[in-house]
Amino acid sequence: MTIDQKVIEQRIEHFKQVCLNARVKLTRQRLDIFREVARSGDHPDAETVWKSVRKQAPNLSLDTVYRTLWLLNDLGLIKTLGSHHERTRFDANLSRHHHFICTSCGLTKDFYSETFNNLPVPDDLSSVGAVETLQVEAHGICSKCSALNRQHKQKPSVKEDYHE
Amino acid sequence: MTIDQKVIEQRIEHFKQVCLNARVKLTRQRLDIFREVARSGDHPDAETVWKSVRKQAPNLSLDTVYRTLWLLNDLGLIKTLGSHHERTRFDANLSRHHHFICTSCGLTKDFYSETFNNLPVPDDLSSVGAVETLQVEAHGICSKCSALNRQHKQKPSVKEDYHE
DNA sequence: GTTTATGCAAAACCTTTGCATTTTG
DNA sequence: CAAAATGCAAAGGTTTTGCATAAAC
């Protein structure tokens, strides 16, 4: 999935501005790496970014990718996601959004919902901490995986339903 | 945080039943490891489980803990959580629940909400996949961290607010 | 008694770090 | 030109694996 060209350009402008403000040097590598995350809609991990950028800049090193991604994260230009058992992945979408997560393949897709943006914060959370934002995770099986499952005539998994 | 004794016993009974059904051998180590996750309310990682159980069973090895936790996960007896930059953590709470996550220290606390249990699934997700469950993540600063911040008179972080 | 799980040690994996060299502002 | 970033190689921390021994059914 690819992001609209206009949005990419906006993101890159913003990136340059933030670097300037923060007195962070604008190197070729940083621009390449940020552009790659900004234009990819599917939350790539460090190695994926590295492989993509290396097509144009073959001597980019993987550790620079890591260093840069964490720098961008510290600057608030990208966010991290991805759970256990998979590598850390990065997202340049700073708009308020929610995630669909495929429990089979791990696909994580952004989606937007005004309803979910305006959920009430439960009262009893105030003792736990101060909630800043609520994000909804929709867990399920993505279209691709359910197509595959149908082909292979897989039996549904046999987890018991149990609740305390 | 510790779980109520009755709930722990229910969880252990269920665990034994599932092992029997799945023809998975019920070993001392597996029981110890499951009990530890079942009675801990704070989603321990593998090493934490290992250290706790080793107090009673000193020659338990860490790799058995890993193997067992993933087995329990495959059997649907526990779930994984935890994000990038921290170890995988495990949760024996199979009831429908949501998470408060502290953006400062990573504390993850279960909470319950009937409202959140009954959120409508957005229509436009149907093209992405079949949603099975919606879970809300409340991100914020936990009470402990905000107390610490006040003590240290920390300046608030200076991320710009930017939206596409 | 057969099958399966454990413990040990070693490997694999992803990510980070130290340092000399190069590049940026 | 001073300060900071890169690439290289080596180390770090967590998790996994192969194999002989031990335990469960």
mmCIF file of C-alpha atoms (C1' of nucleotides) in Angstrom:
data_model
loop_
_atom_site.group_PDB
_atom_site.id
_atom_site.type_symbol
_atom_site.label_atom_id
_atom_site.label_comp_id
_atom_site.label_asym_id
_atom_site.label_seq_id
_atom_site.Cartn_x
_atom_site.Cartn_y
_atom_site.Cartn_z
ATOM 1 C CA MET A 1 0.000 0.000 0.000
ATOM 2 C CA THR A 2 1.293 3.410 -0.939
ATOM 3 C CA ILE A 3 0.486 6.855 0.398
ATOM 4 C CA ASP A 4 -0.793 9.703 -1.787
ATOM 5 C CA GLN A 5 1.993 11.798 -3.311
ATOM 6 C CA LYS A 6 0.716 15.069 -1.820
ATOM 7 C CA VAL A 7 0.656 13.615 1.655
ATOM 8 C CA ILE A 8 4.209 12.321 1.248
ATOM 9 C CA GLU A 9 5.410 15.769 0.265
ATOM 10 C CA GLN A 10 3.647 17.335 3.242
ATOM 11 C CA ARG A 11 5.256 14.831 5.551
ATOM 12 C CA ILE A 12 8.702 15.500 4.119
ATOM 13 C CA GLU A 13 8.249 19.264 4.462
ATOM 14 C CA HIS A 14 7.277 18.806 8.080
ATOM 15 C CA PHE A 15 10.270 16.516 8.628
ATOM 16 C CA LYS A 16 12.659 19.133 7.261
ATOM 17 C CA GLN A 17 11.109 21.805 9.444
ATOM 18 C CA VAL A 18 11.433 19.720 12.589
ATOM 19 C CA CYS A 19 15.072 18.882 11.836
ATOM 20 C CA LEU A 20 15.824 22.556 11.386
ATOM 21 C CA ASN A 21 14.137 23.494 14.665
ATOM 22 C CA ALA A 22 15.853 20.731 16.564
ATOM 23 C CA ARG A 23 19.244 21.540 15.031
ATOM 24 C CA VAL A 24 19.429 17.990 13.718
ATOM 25 C CA LYS A 25 21.499 17.671 10.584
ATOM 26 C CA LEU A 26 19.634 16.917 7.396
ATOM 27 C CA THR A 27 21.604 14.133 5.769
ATOM 28 C CA ARG A 28 20.902 12.186 2.621
ATOM 29 C CA GLN A 29 20.400 9.030 4.691
ATOM 30 C CA ARG A 30 17.874 10.603 7.026
ATOM 31 C CA LEU A 31 15.858 11.989 4.151
ATOM 32 C CA ASP A 32 15.876 8.657 2.324
ATOM 33 C CA ILE A 33 14.872 6.755 5.427
ATOM 34 C CA PHE A 34 12.112 9.140 6.408
ATOM 35 C CA ARG A 35 10.761 9.222 2.849
ATOM 36 C CA GLU A 36 10.592 5.463 2.768
ATOM 37 C CA VAL A 37 8.562 5.256 5.982
ATOM 38 C CA ALA A 38 6.400 8.195 4.903
ATOM 39 C CA ARG A 39 5.460 6.628 1.623
ATOM 40 C CA SER A 40 4.881 3.113 2.862
ATOM 41 C CA GLY A 41 1.446 2.446 4.221
ATOM 42 C CA ASP A 42 2.324 -0.869 5.779
ATOM 43 C CA HIS A 43 4.466 -0.001 8.771
ATOM 44 C CA PRO A 44 7.823 -1.416 7.695
ATOM 45 C CA ASP A 45 10.453 -2.689 10.097
ATOM 46 C CA ALA A 46 14.055 -1.471 10.072
ATOM 47 C CA GLU A 47 15.330 -4.166 7.742
ATOM 48 C CA THR A 48 12.547 -3.591 5.216
ATOM 49 C CA VAL A 49 13.327 0.113 5.148
ATOM 50 C CA TRP A 50 17.013 -0.690 4.737
ATOM 51 C CA LYS A 51 16.414 -3.035 1.795
ATOM 52 C CA SER A 52 14.183 -0.506 0.033
ATOM 53 C CA VAL A 53 16.515 2.436 0.462
ATOM 54 C CA ARG A 54 19.596 0.430 -0.464
ATOM 55 C CA LYS A 55 18.286 0.034 -4.001
ATOM 56 C CA GLN A 56 19.160 3.709 -4.523
ATOM 57 C CA ALA A 57 21.850 4.125 -1.879
ATOM 58 C CA PRO A 58 23.706 0.823 -1.746
ATOM 59 C CA ASN A 59 26.143 1.641 1.030
ATOM 60 C CA LEU A 60 23.574 2.637 3.613
ATOM 61 C CA SER A 61 24.202 0.574 6.711
ATOM 62 C CA LEU A 62 21.546 -1.112 8.796
ATOM 63 C CA ASP A 63 22.704 0.485 12.020
ATOM 64 C CA THR A 64 22.183 3.923 10.532
ATOM 65 C CA VAL A 65 18.635 2.889 9.751
ATOM 66 C CA TYR A 66 18.086 1.888 13.364
ATOM 67 C CA ARG A 67 19.686 5.054 14.699
ATOM 68 C CA THR A 68 17.674 7.203 12.341
ATOM 69 C CA LEU A 69 14.356 5.537 13.036
ATOM 70 C CA TRP A 70 14.746 6.023 16.780
ATOM 71 C CA LEU A 71 15.806 9.607 16.198
ATOM 72 C CA LEU A 72 12.697 10.229 14.106
ATOM 73 C CA ASN A 73 10.672 8.624 16.858
ATOM 74 C CA ASP A 74 12.234 10.894 19.482
ATOM 75 C CA LEU A 75 11.496 13.892 17.303
ATOM 76 C CA GLY A 76 7.850 12.810 17.159
ATOM 77 C CA LEU A 77 8.009 12.309 13.390
ATOM 78 C CA ILE A 78 7.134 8.627 13.406
ATOM 79 C CA LYS A 79 5.632 6.164 15.849
ATOM 80 C CA THR A 80 6.447 2.576 16.668
ATOM 81 C CA LEU A 81 4.144 -0.378 16.651
ATOM 82 C CA GLY A 82 4.277 -4.119 16.373
ATOM 83 C CA SER A 83 3.978 -6.638 19.122
ATOM 84 C CA HIS A 84 5.910 -9.539 20.552
ATOM 85 C CA HIS A 85 7.505 -12.053 18.249
ATOM 86 C CA GLU A 86 7.899 -9.614 15.437
ATOM 87 C CA ARG A 87 10.337 -6.812 14.816
ATOM 88 C CA THR A 88 9.566 -3.260 15.759
ATOM 89 C CA ARG A 89 7.725 -1.493 12.966
ATOM 90 C CA PHE A 90 7.419 2.188 12.192
ATOM 91 C CA ASP A 91 4.569 4.450 11.099
ATOM 92 C CA ALA A 92 4.690 8.008 9.749
ATOM 93 C CA ASN A 93 0.930 8.496 10.011
ATOM 94 C CA LEU A 94 0.501 11.093 12.761
ATOM 95 C CA SER A 95 -3.228 11.606 12.185
ATOM 96 C CA ARG A 96 -5.577 10.201 14.760
ATOM 97 C CA HIS A 97 -6.291 6.650 13.674
ATOM 98 C CA HIS A 98 -7.049 3.119 14.807
ATOM 99 C CA HIS A 99 -5.731 -0.301 13.805
ATOM 100 C CA PHE A 100 -7.081 -3.442 12.278
ATOM 101 C CA ILE A 101 -4.758 -6.315 13.188
ATOM 102 C CA CYS A 102 -4.904 -9.705 11.526
ATOM 103 C CA THR A 103 -4.457 -12.400 14.152
ATOM 104 C CA SER A 104 -3.230 -14.777 11.486
ATOM 105 C CA CYS A 105 -0.584 -12.864 9.521
ATOM 106 C CA GLY A 106 -0.031 -9.758 11.637
ATOM 107 C CA LEU A 107 -1.180 -7.295 8.967
ATOM 108 C CA THR A 108 -1.819 -3.952 10.630
ATOM 109 C CA LYS A 109 -3.970 -1.503 8.734
ATOM 110 C CA ASP A 110 -4.861 2.038 9.745
ATOM 111 C CA PHE A 111 -8.492 3.060 9.758
ATOM 112 C CA TYR A 112 -10.394 6.163 10.732
ATOM 113 C CA SER A 113 -13.524 6.557 12.825
ATOM 114 C CA GLU A 114 -15.054 9.674 14.332
ATOM 115 C CA THR A 115 -17.012 7.486 16.731
ATOM 116 C CA PHE A 116 -13.836 5.909 18.063
ATOM 117 C CA ASN A 117 -12.088 9.282 18.229
ATOM 118 C CA ASN A 118 -14.723 10.480 20.683
ATOM 119 C CA LEU A 119 -15.163 7.577 23.081
ATOM 120 C CA PRO A 120 -15.764 8.539 26.696
ATOM 121 C CA VAL A 121 -12.921 7.837 29.126
ATOM 122 C CA PRO A 122 -14.144 5.408 31.804
ATOM 123 C CA ASP A 123 -14.390 7.092 35.216
ATOM 124 C CA ASP A 124 -12.689 4.345 37.157
ATOM 125 C CA LEU A 125 -9.497 4.795 35.144
ATOM 126 C CA SER A 126 -8.762 8.044 36.965
ATOM 127 C CA SER A 127 -7.216 6.113 39.850
ATOM 128 C CA VAL A 128 -4.924 4.270 37.444
ATOM 129 C CA GLY A 129 -3.673 7.283 35.570
ATOM 130 C CA ALA A 130 -4.460 10.217 33.311
ATOM 131 C CA VAL A 131 -5.688 9.014 29.925
ATOM 132 C CA GLU A 132 -4.430 11.060 27.015
ATOM 133 C CA THR A 133 -5.833 9.144 24.079
ATOM 134 C CA LEU A 134 -7.966 6.104 23.382
ATOM 135 C CA GLN A 135 -7.094 3.870 20.461
ATOM 136 C CA VAL A 136 -9.165 0.985 19.227
ATOM 137 C CA GLU A 137 -7.622 -2.245 18.007
ATOM 138 C CA ALA A 138 -9.846 -4.355 15.814
ATOM 139 C CA HIS A 139 -8.611 -7.941 15.844
ATOM 140 C CA GLY A 140 -9.744 -10.376 13.204
ATOM 141 C CA ILE A 141 -8.792 -12.251 10.065
ATOM 142 C CA CYS A 142 -7.866 -10.198 7.038
ATOM 143 C CA SER A 143 -9.409 -10.915 3.650
ATOM 144 C CA LYS A 144 -6.245 -12.459 2.274
ATOM 145 C CA CYS A 145 -5.901 -14.915 5.155
ATOM 146 C CA SER A 146 -9.529 -15.969 5.051
ATOM 147 C CA ALA A 147 -9.222 -16.593 1.309
ATOM 148 C CA LEU A 148 -6.184 -18.775 1.970
ATOM 149 C CA ASN A 149 -7.997 -20.631 4.732
ATOM 150 C CA ARG A 150 -10.885 -21.407 2.423
ATOM 151 C CA GLN A 151 -8.525 -22.736 -0.251
ATOM 152 C CA HIS A 152 -6.717 -25.018 2.148
ATOM 153 C CA LYS A 153 -10.004 -26.163 3.673
ATOM 154 C CA GLN A 154 -8.442 -25.669 7.072
ATOM 155 C CA LYS A 155 -10.365 -26.733 10.095
ATOM 156 C CA PRO A 156 -11.161 -23.829 12.406
ATOM 157 C CA SER A 157 -8.861 -23.734 15.413
ATOM 158 C CA VAL A 158 -10.270 -25.536 18.406
ATOM 159 C CA LYS A 159 -9.807 -23.128 21.240
ATOM 160 C CA GLU A 160 -12.465 -23.605 23.879
ATOM 161 C CA ASP A 161 -14.449 -20.598 24.844
ATOM 162 C CA TYR A 162 -13.880 -20.069 28.489
ATOM 163 C CA HIS A 163 -14.620 -17.123 30.673
ATOM 164 C CA GLU A 164 -14.093 -16.644 34.360
ATOM 165 C CA MET B 1 -1.055 -7.060 41.953
ATOM 166 C CA THR B 2 -2.404 -10.485 42.785
ATOM 167 C CA ILE B 3 -5.442 -12.355 41.524
ATOM 168 C CA ASP B 4 -8.181 -13.676 43.778
ATOM 169 C CA GLN B 5 -7.543 -17.211 45.064
ATOM 170 C CA LYS B 6 -10.811 -18.617 43.677
ATOM 171 C CA VAL B 7 -10.042 -17.286 40.219
ATOM 172 C CA ILE B 8 -6.570 -18.825 40.314
ATOM 173 C CA GLU B 9 -8.025 -22.211 41.182
ATOM 174 C CA GLN B 10 -10.557 -21.939 38.357
ATOM 175 C CA ARG B 11 -7.805 -21.082 35.944
ATOM 176 C CA ILE B 12 -5.708 -24.041 37.053
ATOM 177 C CA GLU B 13 -8.643 -26.431 36.735
ATOM 178 C CA HIS B 14 -9.223 -25.198 33.220
ATOM 179 C CA PHE B 15 -5.533 -25.557 32.426
ATOM 180 C CA LYS B 16 -5.538 -29.206 33.561
ATOM 181 C CA GLN B 17 -8.618 -29.932 31.491
ATOM 182 C CA VAL B 18 -7.129 -28.425 28.362
ATOM 183 C CA CYS B 19 -3.877 -30.375 28.800
ATOM 184 C CA LEU B 20 -5.843 -33.577 29.148
ATOM 185 C CA ASN B 21 -7.894 -32.884 26.023
ATOM 186 C CA ALA B 22 -4.855 -31.922 24.022
ATOM 187 C CA ARG B 23 -2.866 -34.944 25.245
ATOM 188 C CA VAL B 24 -0.219 -32.600 26.581
ATOM 189 C CA LYS B 25 1.653 -34.004 29.554
ATOM 190 C CA LEU B 26 0.984 -32.359 32.862
ATOM 191 C CA THR B 27 4.416 -31.793 34.349
ATOM 192 C CA ARG B 28 5.429 -30.112 37.561
ATOM 193 C CA GLN B 29 7.134 -27.349 35.580
ATOM 194 C CA ARG B 30 4.115 -26.611 33.441
ATOM 195 C CA LEU B 31 1.851 -26.411 36.450
ATOM 196 C CA ASP B 32 4.273 -24.113 38.290
ATOM 197 C CA ILE B 33 4.688 -21.847 35.292
ATOM 198 C CA PHE B 34 1.002 -21.618 34.533
ATOM 199 C CA ARG B 35 0.168 -20.976 38.192
ATOM 200 C CA GLU B 36 2.648 -18.142 38.312
ATOM 201 C CA VAL B 37 1.147 -16.400 35.274
ATOM 202 C CA ALA B 38 -2.370 -17.103 36.513
ATOM 203 C CA ARG B 39 -1.789 -15.520 39.876
ATOM 204 C CA SER B 40 0.155 -12.502 38.689
ATOM 205 C CA GLY B 41 -1.937 -9.559 37.623
ATOM 206 C CA ASP B 42 0.890 -7.659 36.016
ATOM 207 C CA HIS B 43 1.670 -9.587 32.837
ATOM 208 C CA PRO B 44 5.120 -10.944 33.658
ATOM 209 C CA ASP B 45 7.769 -11.682 31.038
ATOM 210 C CA ALA B 46 9.517 -15.049 30.767
ATOM 211 C CA GLU B 47 12.432 -14.126 32.981
ATOM 212 C CA THR B 48 10.179 -12.778 35.728
ATOM 213 C CA VAL B 49 8.186 -15.999 35.719
ATOM 214 C CA TRP B 50 11.424 -17.967 35.833
ATOM 215 C CA LYS B 51 12.772 -16.062 38.825
ATOM 216 C CA SER B 52 9.524 -16.463 40.758
ATOM 217 C CA VAL B 53 9.130 -20.165 40.116
ATOM 218 C CA ARG B 54 12.798 -20.906 40.798
ATOM 219 C CA LYS B 55 12.323 -19.935 44.431
ATOM 220 C CA GLN B 56 10.438 -23.206 44.864
ATOM 221 C CA ALA B 57 11.945 -25.218 42.011
ATOM 222 C CA PRO B 58 15.551 -24.091 41.735
ATOM 223 C CA ASN B 59 16.601 -26.187 38.775
ATOM 224 C CA LEU B 60 13.918 -24.966 36.400
ATOM 225 C CA SER B 61 15.611 -23.719 33.257
ATOM 226 C CA LEU B 62 14.736 -20.544 31.399
ATOM 227 C CA ASP B 63 14.292 -22.283 28.086
ATOM 228 C CA THR B 64 11.622 -24.527 29.588
ATOM 229 C CA VAL B 65 9.816 -21.383 30.678
ATOM 230 C CA TYR B 66 9.904 -20.063 27.136
ATOM 231 C CA ARG B 67 8.815 -23.366 25.641
ATOM 232 C CA THR B 68 6.010 -23.690 28.155
ATOM 233 C CA LEU B 69 4.719 -20.152 27.758
ATOM 234 C CA TRP B 70 4.445 -20.521 23.994
ATOM 235 C CA LEU B 71 2.785 -23.888 24.464
ATOM 236 C CA LEU B 72 0.217 -22.325 26.810
ATOM 237 C CA ASN B 73 -0.282 -19.609 24.242
ATOM 238 C CA ASP B 74 -0.866 -22.164 21.485
ATOM 239 C CA LEU B 75 -3.363 -23.955 23.709
ATOM 240 C CA GLY B 76 -5.218 -20.675 24.181
ATOM 241 C CA LEU B 77 -4.543 -20.649 27.923
ATOM 242 C CA ILE B 78 -2.637 -17.386 27.991
ATOM 243 C CA LYS B 79 -2.177 -14.443 25.699
ATOM 244 C CA THR B 80 0.851 -12.353 24.816
ATOM 245 C CA LEU B 81 1.233 -8.628 25.013
ATOM 246 C CA GLY B 82 3.923 -6.011 25.216
ATOM 247 C CA SER B 83 5.318 -3.888 22.489
ATOM 248 C CA HIS B 84 8.647 -3.138 20.887
ATOM 249 C CA HIS B 85 11.659 -2.462 23.040
ATOM 250 C CA GLU B 86 10.447 -4.634 25.884
ATOM 251 C CA ARG B 87 10.299 -8.368 26.359
ATOM 252 C CA THR B 88 7.219 -10.349 25.487
ATOM 253 C CA ARG B 89 4.831 -10.513 28.408
ATOM 254 C CA PHE B 90 2.094 -13.013 29.189
ATOM 255 C CA ASP B 91 -1.449 -12.759 30.513
ATOM 256 C CA ALA B 92 -3.750 -15.473 31.851
ATOM 257 C CA ASN B 93 -6.801 -13.215 31.939
ATOM 258 C CA LEU B 94 -9.085 -14.637 29.253
ATOM 259 C CA SER B 95 -12.071 -12.464 30.201
ATOM 260 C CA ARG B 96 -13.005 -9.679 27.840
ATOM 261 C CA HIS B 97 -10.961 -6.685 28.933
ATOM 262 C CA HIS B 98 -9.155 -3.561 27.789
ATOM 263 C CA HIS B 99 -5.764 -2.047 28.585
ATOM 264 C CA PHE B 100 -4.463 1.105 30.131
ATOM 265 C CA ILE B 101 -0.875 1.596 28.969
ATOM 266 C CA CYS B 102 1.491 4.089 30.549
ATOM 267 C CA THR B 103 3.485 5.827 27.840
ATOM 268 C CA SER B 104 6.205 6.605 30.336
ATOM 269 C CA CYS B 105 6.929 3.329 32.158
ATOM 270 C CA GLY B 106 5.034 0.762 30.096
ATOM 271 C CA LEU B 107 2.682 -0.299 32.887
ATOM 272 C CA THR B 108 -0.204 -2.223 31.363
ATOM 273 C CA LYS B 109 -3.316 -2.585 33.479
ATOM 274 C CA ASP B 110 -6.465 -4.504 32.603
ATOM 275 C CA PHE B 111 -9.769 -2.733 32.909
ATOM 276 C CA TYR B 112 -13.359 -3.623 32.189
ATOM 277 C CA SER B 113 -16.044 -1.657 30.370
ATOM 278 C CA GLU B 114 -19.418 -2.784 29.090
ATOM 279 C CA THR B 115 -19.501 0.232 26.799
ATOM 280 C CA PHE B 116 -16.233 -0.773 25.161
ATOM 281 C CA ASN B 117 -17.324 -4.409 24.962
ATOM 282 C CA ASN B 118 -20.238 -3.370 22.772
ATOM 283 C CA LEU B 119 -18.717 -0.904 20.330
ATOM 284 C CA PRO B 120 -20.076 -1.076 16.784
ATOM 285 C CA VAL B 121 -17.733 -2.484 14.136
ATOM 286 C CA PRO B 122 -17.147 0.200 11.483
ATOM 287 C CA ASP B 123 -18.748 -0.754 8.159
ATOM 288 C CA ASP B 124 -15.768 0.113 6.021
ATOM 289 C CA LEU B 125 -13.633 -2.490 7.791
ATOM 290 C CA SER B 126 -15.493 -5.283 6.041
ATOM 291 C CA SER B 127 -13.270 -4.895 2.972
ATOM 292 C CA VAL B 128 -10.163 -5.233 5.147
ATOM 293 C CA GLY B 129 -11.215 -8.324 7.029
ATOM 294 C CA ALA B 130 -13.630 -9.936 9.436
ATOM 295 C CA VAL B 131 -13.419 -8.300 12.846
ATOM 296 C CA GLU B 132 -13.712 -10.728 15.725
ATOM 297 C CA THR B 133 -13.162 -8.447 18.681
ATOM 298 C CA LEU B 134 -12.539 -4.796 19.433
ATOM 299 C CA GLN B 135 -10.134 -3.882 22.201
ATOM 300 C CA VAL B 136 -9.544 -0.393 23.494
ATOM 301 C CA GLU B 137 -6.104 0.824 24.490
ATOM 302 C CA ALA B 138 -6.072 3.809 26.808
ATOM 303 C CA HIS B 139 -2.712 5.545 26.569
ATOM 304 C CA GLY B 140 -1.638 7.990 29.246
ATOM 305 C CA ILE B 141 0.559 8.563 32.246
ATOM 306 C CA CYS B 142 0.040 6.334 35.256
ATOM 307 C CA SER B 143 -0.336 7.832 38.736
ATOM 308 C CA LYS B 144 3.106 6.696 39.829
ATOM 309 C CA CYS B 145 4.838 8.314 36.866
ATOM 310 C CA SER B 146 2.975 11.599 37.204
ATOM 311 C CA ALA B 147 3.918 11.726 40.893
ATOM 312 C CA LEU B 148 7.559 11.222 39.929
ATOM 313 C CA ASN B 149 7.323 13.896 37.254
ATOM 314 C CA ARG B 150 5.950 16.394 39.725
ATOM 315 C CA GLN B 151 8.789 15.675 42.131
ATOM 316 C CA HIS B 152 11.441 16.169 39.496
ATOM 317 C CA LYS B 153 9.710 19.302 38.199
ATOM 318 C CA GLN B 154 10.209 18.011 34.665
ATOM 319 C CA LYS B 155 9.317 20.225 31.784
ATOM 320 C CA PRO B 156 6.561 18.773 29.594
ATOM 321 C CA SER B 157 7.900 17.260 26.397
ATOM 322 C CA VAL B 158 7.863 19.625 23.438
ATOM 323 C CA LYS B 159 6.416 17.665 20.575
ATOM 324 C CA GLU B 160 4.688 19.865 18.053
ATOM 325 C CA ASP B 161 1.098 19.104 17.282
ATOM 326 C CA TYR B 162 0.859 18.381 13.629
ATOM 327 C CA HIS B 163 -1.877 16.799 11.626
ATOM 328 C CA GLU B 164 -2.119 16.104 7.945
ATOM 329 C "C1'" DG C 1 7.616 -49.243 27.660
ATOM 330 C "C1'" DT C 2 6.936 -45.579 24.576
ATOM 331 C "C1'" DT C 3 6.429 -41.094 23.943
ATOM 332 C "C1'" DT C 4 7.224 -36.603 25.369
ATOM 333 C "C1'" DA C 5 9.435 -32.951 28.231
ATOM 334 C "C1'" DT C 6 13.432 -31.184 30.524
ATOM 335 C "C1'" DG C 7 18.061 -29.126 31.262
ATOM 336 C "C1'" DC C 8 22.251 -27.915 29.439
ATOM 337 C "C1'" DA C 9 24.956 -25.539 26.313
ATOM 338 C "C1'" DA C 10 25.473 -23.483 22.168
ATOM 339 C "C1'" DA C 11 23.478 -20.893 18.430
ATOM 340 C "C1'" DA C 12 20.410 -17.603 16.283
ATOM 341 C "C1'" DC C 13 18.310 -13.476 16.009
ATOM 342 C "C1'" DC C 14 17.533 -8.583 16.201
ATOM 343 C "C1'" DT C 15 19.408 -4.487 17.845
ATOM 344 C "C1'" DT C 16 22.898 -1.467 19.874
ATOM 345 C "C1'" DT C 17 27.563 0.502 20.624
ATOM 346 C "C1'" DG C 18 32.644 2.175 20.110
ATOM 347 C "C1'" DC C 19 35.533 4.214 17.152
ATOM 348 C "C1'" DA C 20 37.813 6.125 13.023
ATOM 349 C "C1'" DT C 21 36.311 8.637 8.978
ATOM 350 C "C1'" DT C 22 33.333 11.620 6.531
ATOM 351 C "C1'" DT C 23 29.844 15.032 6.084
ATOM 352 C "C1'" DT C 24 26.951 18.926 7.511
ATOM 353 C "C1'" DG C 25 25.822 23.677 8.952
ATOM 354 C "C1'" DC D 1 36.205 24.501 11.137
ATOM 355 C "C1'" DA D 2 33.654 22.585 14.842
ATOM 356 C "C1'" DA D 3 30.123 19.448 15.767
ATOM 357 C "C1'" DA D 4 27.607 15.695 14.525
ATOM 358 C "C1'" DA D 5 26.505 11.540 11.529
ATOM 359 C "C1'" DT D 6 28.010 7.502 9.031
ATOM 360 C "C1'" DG D 7 29.879 2.792 8.221
ATOM 361 C "C1'" DC D 8 32.230 -0.925 9.935
ATOM 362 C "C1'" DA D 9 32.808 -4.504 13.001
ATOM 363 C "C1'" DA D 10 32.107 -6.313 17.191
ATOM 364 C "C1'" DA D 11 29.207 -6.904 21.280
ATOM 365 C "C1'" DG D 12 24.726 -7.043 23.650
ATOM 366 C "C1'" DG D 13 20.441 -8.977 25.200
ATOM 367 C "C1'" DT D 14 16.615 -11.989 24.429
ATOM 368 C "C1'" DT D 15 14.838 -16.072 22.580
ATOM 369 C "C1'" DT D 16 15.371 -20.561 20.232
ATOM 370 C "C1'" DT D 17 17.337 -25.185 19.122
ATOM 371 C "C1'" DG D 18 19.879 -29.949 19.248
ATOM 372 C "C1'" DC D 19 20.694 -33.549 21.975
ATOM 373 C "C1'" DA D 20 21.221 -36.738 25.913
ATOM 374 C "C1'" DT D 21 18.748 -37.684 30.162
ATOM 375 C "C1'" DA D 22 14.627 -37.938 32.820
ATOM 376 C "C1'" DA D 23 9.752 -38.042 33.563
ATOM 377 C "C1'" DA D 24 4.739 -38.794 32.307
ATOM 378 C "C1'" DC D 25 1.073 -41.558 30.551
#
